[in-house]
PDB file of C-alpha atoms in Angstrom:
ATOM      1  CA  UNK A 625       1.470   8.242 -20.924  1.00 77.00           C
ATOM      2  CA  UNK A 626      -0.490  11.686 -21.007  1.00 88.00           C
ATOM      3  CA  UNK A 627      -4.020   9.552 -21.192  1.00 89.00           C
ATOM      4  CA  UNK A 628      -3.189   7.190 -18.041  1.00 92.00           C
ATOM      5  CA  UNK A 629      -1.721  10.473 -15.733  1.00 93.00           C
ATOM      6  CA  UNK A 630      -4.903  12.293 -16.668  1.00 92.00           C
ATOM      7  CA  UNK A 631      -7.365   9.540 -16.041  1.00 92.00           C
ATOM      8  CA  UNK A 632      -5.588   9.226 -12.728  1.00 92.00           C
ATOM      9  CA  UNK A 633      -6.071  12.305 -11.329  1.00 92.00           C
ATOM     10  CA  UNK A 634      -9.311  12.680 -12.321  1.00 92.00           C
ATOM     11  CA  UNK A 635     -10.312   9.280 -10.989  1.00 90.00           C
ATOM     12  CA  UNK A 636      -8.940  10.511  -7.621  1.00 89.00           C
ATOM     13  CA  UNK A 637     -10.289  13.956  -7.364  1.00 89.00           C
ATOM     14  CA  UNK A 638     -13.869  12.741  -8.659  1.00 89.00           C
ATOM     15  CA  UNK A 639     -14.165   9.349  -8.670  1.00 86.00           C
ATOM     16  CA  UNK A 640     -14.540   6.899 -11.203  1.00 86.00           C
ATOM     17  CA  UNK A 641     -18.175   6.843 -11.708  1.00 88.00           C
ATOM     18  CA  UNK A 642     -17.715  11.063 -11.661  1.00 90.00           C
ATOM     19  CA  UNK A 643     -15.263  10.816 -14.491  1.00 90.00           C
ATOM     20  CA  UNK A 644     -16.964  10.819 -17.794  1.00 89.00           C
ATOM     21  CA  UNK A 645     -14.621   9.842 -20.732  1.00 89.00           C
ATOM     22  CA  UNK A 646     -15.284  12.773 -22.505  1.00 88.00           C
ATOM     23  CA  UNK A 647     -13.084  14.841 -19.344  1.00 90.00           C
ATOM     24  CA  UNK A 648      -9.827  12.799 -19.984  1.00 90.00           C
ATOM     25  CA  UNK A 649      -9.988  13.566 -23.563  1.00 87.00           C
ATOM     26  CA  UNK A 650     -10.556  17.168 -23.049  1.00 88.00           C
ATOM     27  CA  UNK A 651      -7.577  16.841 -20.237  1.00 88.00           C
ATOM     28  CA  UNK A 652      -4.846  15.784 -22.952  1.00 89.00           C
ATOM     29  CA  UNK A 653      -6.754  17.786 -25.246  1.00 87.00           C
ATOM     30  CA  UNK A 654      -6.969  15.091 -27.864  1.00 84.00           C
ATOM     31  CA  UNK A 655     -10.723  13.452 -29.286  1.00 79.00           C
ATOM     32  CA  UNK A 656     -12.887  11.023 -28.164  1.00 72.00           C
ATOM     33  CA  UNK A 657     -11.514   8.291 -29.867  1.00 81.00           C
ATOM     34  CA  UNK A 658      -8.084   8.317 -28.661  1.00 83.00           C
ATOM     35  CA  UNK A 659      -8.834   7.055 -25.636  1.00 85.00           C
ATOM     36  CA  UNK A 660     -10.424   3.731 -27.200  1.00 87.00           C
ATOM     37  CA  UNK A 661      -7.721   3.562 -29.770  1.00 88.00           C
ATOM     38  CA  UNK A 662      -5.070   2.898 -26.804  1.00 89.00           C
ATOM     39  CA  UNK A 663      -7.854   1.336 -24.390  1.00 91.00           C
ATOM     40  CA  UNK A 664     -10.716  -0.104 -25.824  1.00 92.00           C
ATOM     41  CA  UNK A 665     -11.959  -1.327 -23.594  1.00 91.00           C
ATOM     42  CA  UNK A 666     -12.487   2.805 -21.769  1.00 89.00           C
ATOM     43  CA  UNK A 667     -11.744   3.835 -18.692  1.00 86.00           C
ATOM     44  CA  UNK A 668     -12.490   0.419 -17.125  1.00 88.00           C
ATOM     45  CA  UNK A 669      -9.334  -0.684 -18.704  1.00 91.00           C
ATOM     46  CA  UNK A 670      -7.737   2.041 -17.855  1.00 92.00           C
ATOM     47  CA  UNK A 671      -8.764   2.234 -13.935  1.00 90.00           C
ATOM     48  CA  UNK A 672      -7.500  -1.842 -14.849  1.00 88.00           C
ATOM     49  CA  UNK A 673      -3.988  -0.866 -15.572  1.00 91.00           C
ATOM     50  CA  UNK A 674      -3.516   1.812 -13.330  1.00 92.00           C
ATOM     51  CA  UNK A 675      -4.114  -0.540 -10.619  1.00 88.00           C
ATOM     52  CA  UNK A 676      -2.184  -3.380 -11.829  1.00 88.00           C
ATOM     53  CA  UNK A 677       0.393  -0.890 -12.750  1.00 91.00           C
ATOM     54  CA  UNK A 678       0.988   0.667  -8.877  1.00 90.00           C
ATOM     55  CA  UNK A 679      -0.098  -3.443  -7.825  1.00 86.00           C
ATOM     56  CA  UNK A 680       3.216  -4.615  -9.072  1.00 89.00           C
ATOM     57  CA  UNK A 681       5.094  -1.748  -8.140  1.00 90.00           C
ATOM     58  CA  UNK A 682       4.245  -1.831  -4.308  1.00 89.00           C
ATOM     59  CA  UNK A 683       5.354  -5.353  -4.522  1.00 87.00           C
ATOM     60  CA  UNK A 684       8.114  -5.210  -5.727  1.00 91.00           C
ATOM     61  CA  UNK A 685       9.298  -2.545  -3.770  1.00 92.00           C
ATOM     62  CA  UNK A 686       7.972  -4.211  -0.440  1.00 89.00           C
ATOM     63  CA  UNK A 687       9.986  -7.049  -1.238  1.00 89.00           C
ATOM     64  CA  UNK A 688      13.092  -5.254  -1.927  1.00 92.00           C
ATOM     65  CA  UNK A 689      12.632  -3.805   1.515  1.00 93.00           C
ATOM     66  CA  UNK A 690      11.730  -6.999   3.026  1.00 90.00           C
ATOM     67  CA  UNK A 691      15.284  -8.293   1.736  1.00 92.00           C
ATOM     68  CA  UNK A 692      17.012  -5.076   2.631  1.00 94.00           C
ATOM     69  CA  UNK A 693      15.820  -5.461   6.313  1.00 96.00           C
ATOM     70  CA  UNK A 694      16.870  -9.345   6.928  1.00 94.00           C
ATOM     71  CA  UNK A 695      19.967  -8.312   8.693  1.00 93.00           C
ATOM     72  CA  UNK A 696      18.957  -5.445  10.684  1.00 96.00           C
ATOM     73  CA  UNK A 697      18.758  -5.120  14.855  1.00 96.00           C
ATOM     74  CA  UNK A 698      14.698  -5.997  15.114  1.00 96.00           C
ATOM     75  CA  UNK A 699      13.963  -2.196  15.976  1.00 97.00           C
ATOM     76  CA  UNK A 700      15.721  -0.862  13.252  1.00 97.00           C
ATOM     77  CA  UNK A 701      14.760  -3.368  10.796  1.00 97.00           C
ATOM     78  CA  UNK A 702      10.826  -2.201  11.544  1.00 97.00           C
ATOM     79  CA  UNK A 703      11.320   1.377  11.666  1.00 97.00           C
ATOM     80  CA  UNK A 704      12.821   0.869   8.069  1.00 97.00           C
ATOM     81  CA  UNK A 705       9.949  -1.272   6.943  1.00 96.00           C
ATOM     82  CA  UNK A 706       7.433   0.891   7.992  1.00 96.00           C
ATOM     83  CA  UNK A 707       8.768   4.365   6.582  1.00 96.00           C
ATOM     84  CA  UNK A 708       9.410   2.238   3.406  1.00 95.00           C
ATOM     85  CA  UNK A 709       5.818   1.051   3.271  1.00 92.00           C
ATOM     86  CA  UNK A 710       4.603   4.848   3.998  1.00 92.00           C
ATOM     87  CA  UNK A 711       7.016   6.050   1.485  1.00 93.00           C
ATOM     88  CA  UNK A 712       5.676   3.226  -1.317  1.00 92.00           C
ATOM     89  CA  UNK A 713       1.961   4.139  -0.523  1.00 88.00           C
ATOM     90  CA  UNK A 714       2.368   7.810  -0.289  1.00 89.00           C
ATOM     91  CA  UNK A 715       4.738   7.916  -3.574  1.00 89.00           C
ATOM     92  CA  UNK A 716       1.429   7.545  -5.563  1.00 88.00           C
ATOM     93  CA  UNK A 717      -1.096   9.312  -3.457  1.00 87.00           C
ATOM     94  CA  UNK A 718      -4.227   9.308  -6.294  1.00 89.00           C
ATOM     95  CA  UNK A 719      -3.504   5.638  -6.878  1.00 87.00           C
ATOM     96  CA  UNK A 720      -4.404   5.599  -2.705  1.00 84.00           C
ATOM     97  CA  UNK A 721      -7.225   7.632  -3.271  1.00 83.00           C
ATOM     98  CA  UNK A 722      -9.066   6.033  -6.612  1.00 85.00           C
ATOM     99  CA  UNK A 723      -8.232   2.175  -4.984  1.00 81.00           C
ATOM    100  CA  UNK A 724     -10.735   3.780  -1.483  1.00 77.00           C
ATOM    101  CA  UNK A 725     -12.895   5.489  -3.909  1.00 78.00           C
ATOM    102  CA  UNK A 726     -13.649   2.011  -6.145  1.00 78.00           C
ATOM    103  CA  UNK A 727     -12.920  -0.619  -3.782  1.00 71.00           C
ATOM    104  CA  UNK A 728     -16.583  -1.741  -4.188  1.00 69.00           C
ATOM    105  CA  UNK A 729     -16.643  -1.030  -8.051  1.00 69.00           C
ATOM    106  CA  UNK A 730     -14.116  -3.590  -8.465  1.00 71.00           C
ATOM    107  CA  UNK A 731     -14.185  -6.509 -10.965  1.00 73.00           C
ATOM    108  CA  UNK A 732     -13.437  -9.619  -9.425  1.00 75.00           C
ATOM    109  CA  UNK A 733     -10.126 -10.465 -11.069  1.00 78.00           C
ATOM    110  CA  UNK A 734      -9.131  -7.411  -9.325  1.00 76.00           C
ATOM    111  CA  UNK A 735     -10.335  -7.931  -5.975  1.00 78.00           C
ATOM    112  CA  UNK A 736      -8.119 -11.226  -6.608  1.00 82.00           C
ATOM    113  CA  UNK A 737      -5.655  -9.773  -7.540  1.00 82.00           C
ATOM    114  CA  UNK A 738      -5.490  -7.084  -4.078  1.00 81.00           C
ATOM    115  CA  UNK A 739      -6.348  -9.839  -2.159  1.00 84.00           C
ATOM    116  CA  UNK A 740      -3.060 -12.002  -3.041  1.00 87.00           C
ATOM    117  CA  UNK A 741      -1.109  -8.976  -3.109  1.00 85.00           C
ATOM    118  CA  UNK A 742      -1.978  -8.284   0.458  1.00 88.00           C
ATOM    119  CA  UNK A 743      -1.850 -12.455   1.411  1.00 92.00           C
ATOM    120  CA  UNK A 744       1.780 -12.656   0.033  1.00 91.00           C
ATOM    121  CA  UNK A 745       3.290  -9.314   1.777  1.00 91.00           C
ATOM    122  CA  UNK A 746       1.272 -10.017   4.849  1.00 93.00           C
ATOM    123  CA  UNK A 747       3.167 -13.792   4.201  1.00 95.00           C
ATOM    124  CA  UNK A 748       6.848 -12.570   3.670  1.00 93.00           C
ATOM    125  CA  UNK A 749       6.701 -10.630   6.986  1.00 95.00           C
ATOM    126  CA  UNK A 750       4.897 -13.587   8.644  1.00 96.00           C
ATOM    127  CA  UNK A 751       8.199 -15.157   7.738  1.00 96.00           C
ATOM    128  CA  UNK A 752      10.554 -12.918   8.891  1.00 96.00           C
ATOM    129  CA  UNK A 753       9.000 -12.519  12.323  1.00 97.00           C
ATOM    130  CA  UNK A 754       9.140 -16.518  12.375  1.00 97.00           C
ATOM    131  CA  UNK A 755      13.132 -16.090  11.852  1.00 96.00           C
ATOM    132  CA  UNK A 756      13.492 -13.198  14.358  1.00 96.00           C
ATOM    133  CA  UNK A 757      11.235 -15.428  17.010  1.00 96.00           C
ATOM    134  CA  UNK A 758      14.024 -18.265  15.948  1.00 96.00           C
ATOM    135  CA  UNK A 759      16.945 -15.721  16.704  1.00 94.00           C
ATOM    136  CA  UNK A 760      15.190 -15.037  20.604  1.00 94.00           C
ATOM    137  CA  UNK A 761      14.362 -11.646  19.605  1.00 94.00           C
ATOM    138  CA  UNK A 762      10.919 -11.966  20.184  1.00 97.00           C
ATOM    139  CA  UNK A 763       8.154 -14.522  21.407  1.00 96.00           C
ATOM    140  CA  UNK A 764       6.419 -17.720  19.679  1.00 96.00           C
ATOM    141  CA  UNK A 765       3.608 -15.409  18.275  1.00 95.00           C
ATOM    142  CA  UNK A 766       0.757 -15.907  15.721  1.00 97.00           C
ATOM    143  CA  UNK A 767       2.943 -14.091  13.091  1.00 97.00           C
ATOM    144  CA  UNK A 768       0.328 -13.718  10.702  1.00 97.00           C
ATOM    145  CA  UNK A 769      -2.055 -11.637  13.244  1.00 97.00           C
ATOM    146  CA  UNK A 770       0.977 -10.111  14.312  1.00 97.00           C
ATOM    147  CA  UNK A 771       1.539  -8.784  10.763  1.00 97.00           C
ATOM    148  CA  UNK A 772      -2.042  -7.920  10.409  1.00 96.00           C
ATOM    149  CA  UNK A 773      -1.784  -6.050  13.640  1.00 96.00           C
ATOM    150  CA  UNK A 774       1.776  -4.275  12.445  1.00 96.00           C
ATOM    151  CA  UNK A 775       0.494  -3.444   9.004  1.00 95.00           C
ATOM    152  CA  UNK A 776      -2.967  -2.065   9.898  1.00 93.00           C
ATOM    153  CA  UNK A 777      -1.684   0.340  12.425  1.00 92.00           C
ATOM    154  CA  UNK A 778       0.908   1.546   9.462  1.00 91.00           C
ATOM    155  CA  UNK A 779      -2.147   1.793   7.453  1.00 88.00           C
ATOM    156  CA  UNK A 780      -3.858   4.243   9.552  1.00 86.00           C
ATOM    157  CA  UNK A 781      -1.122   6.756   8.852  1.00 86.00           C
ATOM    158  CA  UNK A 782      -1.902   6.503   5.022  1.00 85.00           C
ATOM    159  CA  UNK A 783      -5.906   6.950   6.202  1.00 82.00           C
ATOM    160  CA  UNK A 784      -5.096   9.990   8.175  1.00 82.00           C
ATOM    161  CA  UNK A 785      -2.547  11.820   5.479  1.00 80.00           C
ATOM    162  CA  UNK A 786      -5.489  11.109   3.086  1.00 78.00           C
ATOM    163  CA  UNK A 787      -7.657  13.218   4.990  1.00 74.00           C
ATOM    164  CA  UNK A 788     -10.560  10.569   5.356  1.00 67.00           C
ATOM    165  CA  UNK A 789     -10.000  11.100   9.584  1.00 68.00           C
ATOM    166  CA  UNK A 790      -7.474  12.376  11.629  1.00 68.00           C
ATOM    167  CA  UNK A 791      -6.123   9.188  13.231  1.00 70.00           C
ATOM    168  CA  UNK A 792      -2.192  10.261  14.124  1.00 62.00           C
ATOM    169  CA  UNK A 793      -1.371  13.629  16.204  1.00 72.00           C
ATOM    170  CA  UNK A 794       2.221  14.250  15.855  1.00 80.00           C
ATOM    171  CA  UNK A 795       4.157  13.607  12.807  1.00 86.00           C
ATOM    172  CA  UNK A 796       4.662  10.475  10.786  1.00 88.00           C
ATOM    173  CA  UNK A 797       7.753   9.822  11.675  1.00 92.00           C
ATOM    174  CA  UNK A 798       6.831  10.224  15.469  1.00 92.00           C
ATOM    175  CA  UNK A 799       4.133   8.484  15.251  1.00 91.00           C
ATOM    176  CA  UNK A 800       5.863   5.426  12.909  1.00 94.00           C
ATOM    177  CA  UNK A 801       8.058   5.073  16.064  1.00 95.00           C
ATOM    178  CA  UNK A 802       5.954   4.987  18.412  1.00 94.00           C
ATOM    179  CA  UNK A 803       4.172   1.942  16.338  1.00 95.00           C
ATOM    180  CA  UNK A 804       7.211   0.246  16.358  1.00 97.00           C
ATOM    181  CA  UNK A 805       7.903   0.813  20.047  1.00 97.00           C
ATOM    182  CA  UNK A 806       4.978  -0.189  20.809  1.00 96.00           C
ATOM    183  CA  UNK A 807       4.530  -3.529  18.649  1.00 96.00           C
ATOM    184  CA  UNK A 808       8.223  -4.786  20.061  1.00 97.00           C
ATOM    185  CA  UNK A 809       7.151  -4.107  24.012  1.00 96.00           C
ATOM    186  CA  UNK A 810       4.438  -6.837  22.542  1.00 95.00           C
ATOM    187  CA  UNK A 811       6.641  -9.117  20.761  1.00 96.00           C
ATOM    188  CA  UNK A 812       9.222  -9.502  23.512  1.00 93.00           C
ATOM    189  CA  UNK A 813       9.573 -12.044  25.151  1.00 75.00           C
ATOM    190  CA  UNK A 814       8.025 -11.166  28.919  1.00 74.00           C
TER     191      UNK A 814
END
């Protein structure tokens, strides 16, 4: 929908406290009150379902790769994971942007809702380490700080592609291996 792409992109290039409701109309080019015949509730719902919206697709495609992954030698299994969850963040870069931007102007249903999101994935691959740890591929570890540890290092790649700091020096893909590298000279069993 015209109305939801527009709000989007203006959320992320000004904010959502910077993006007046008359600026998506004028966007699509349509009056004020088509925006609060699809969403009355304004651009609160709006910033509501474009976060729900990219919610439940990140989830569903980081479980998909979760599955896809089961099978995989440990090494290649994590290098797939992690340029799938770069790929899945990256896909919608302003959705990135606006959910820095408004962390803080977040209802709480929301912040609930992010939260449990980030519990379950951080859960799933909590439970595949445990089954890889069970297969001798790597040590008894605490799987959820391990994940934690794994998932924030892929995060600073999305930090530094969004141009908030420049965290990584070589190229994603460089620098995805050498995370992975890395986080299995830690896992192993010494």
């Amino acid at each position: 929908m015209k109305l939801l792409e527009a709000a989007k992109s203006l959320f992320a290039e000004r904010g959502y406290e910077g993006t007046p409701v008359r600026e998506i109309n004028k966007q699509i080019g349509k009056g004020v009150g088509i925006l609060y015949h699809y969403f009355p509730g304004g651009k609160r719902e709006i910033l509501s379902v474009l976060l729900q919206e990219s919610m439940a697709r990140r989830k569903h495609e980081l479980k998909l790769t979760a599955q896809a992954i089961e099978e995989l030698e440990l090494r290649e299994a994590l290098l797939r994971f992690s340029r799938r969850f770069h790929e899945v963040f990256m896909a919608d870069i302003d959705i990135l942007r606006i959910m820095v931007r408004v962390s803080d102007s977040l209802d709480l249903k929301e912040q609930q809702e992010l939260t449990d999101m980030i519990k379950q994935q951080t859960q799933i691959f909590a439970e595949f380490l445990h089954r890889r740890e069970q297969k001798g591929e790597i040590r008894n570890l605490d799987y959820t700080m391990a994940t934690r540890q794994f998932f924030s290092m892929m995060m600073q790649t999305l930090v530094s592609e969004l141009g908030m700091v420049k965290i990584q020096w070589e190229d994603t893909e460089t620098y995805l291996e050498k995370i992975v590298d890395y986080t299995i000279d830690l896992w192993r069993k010494p």
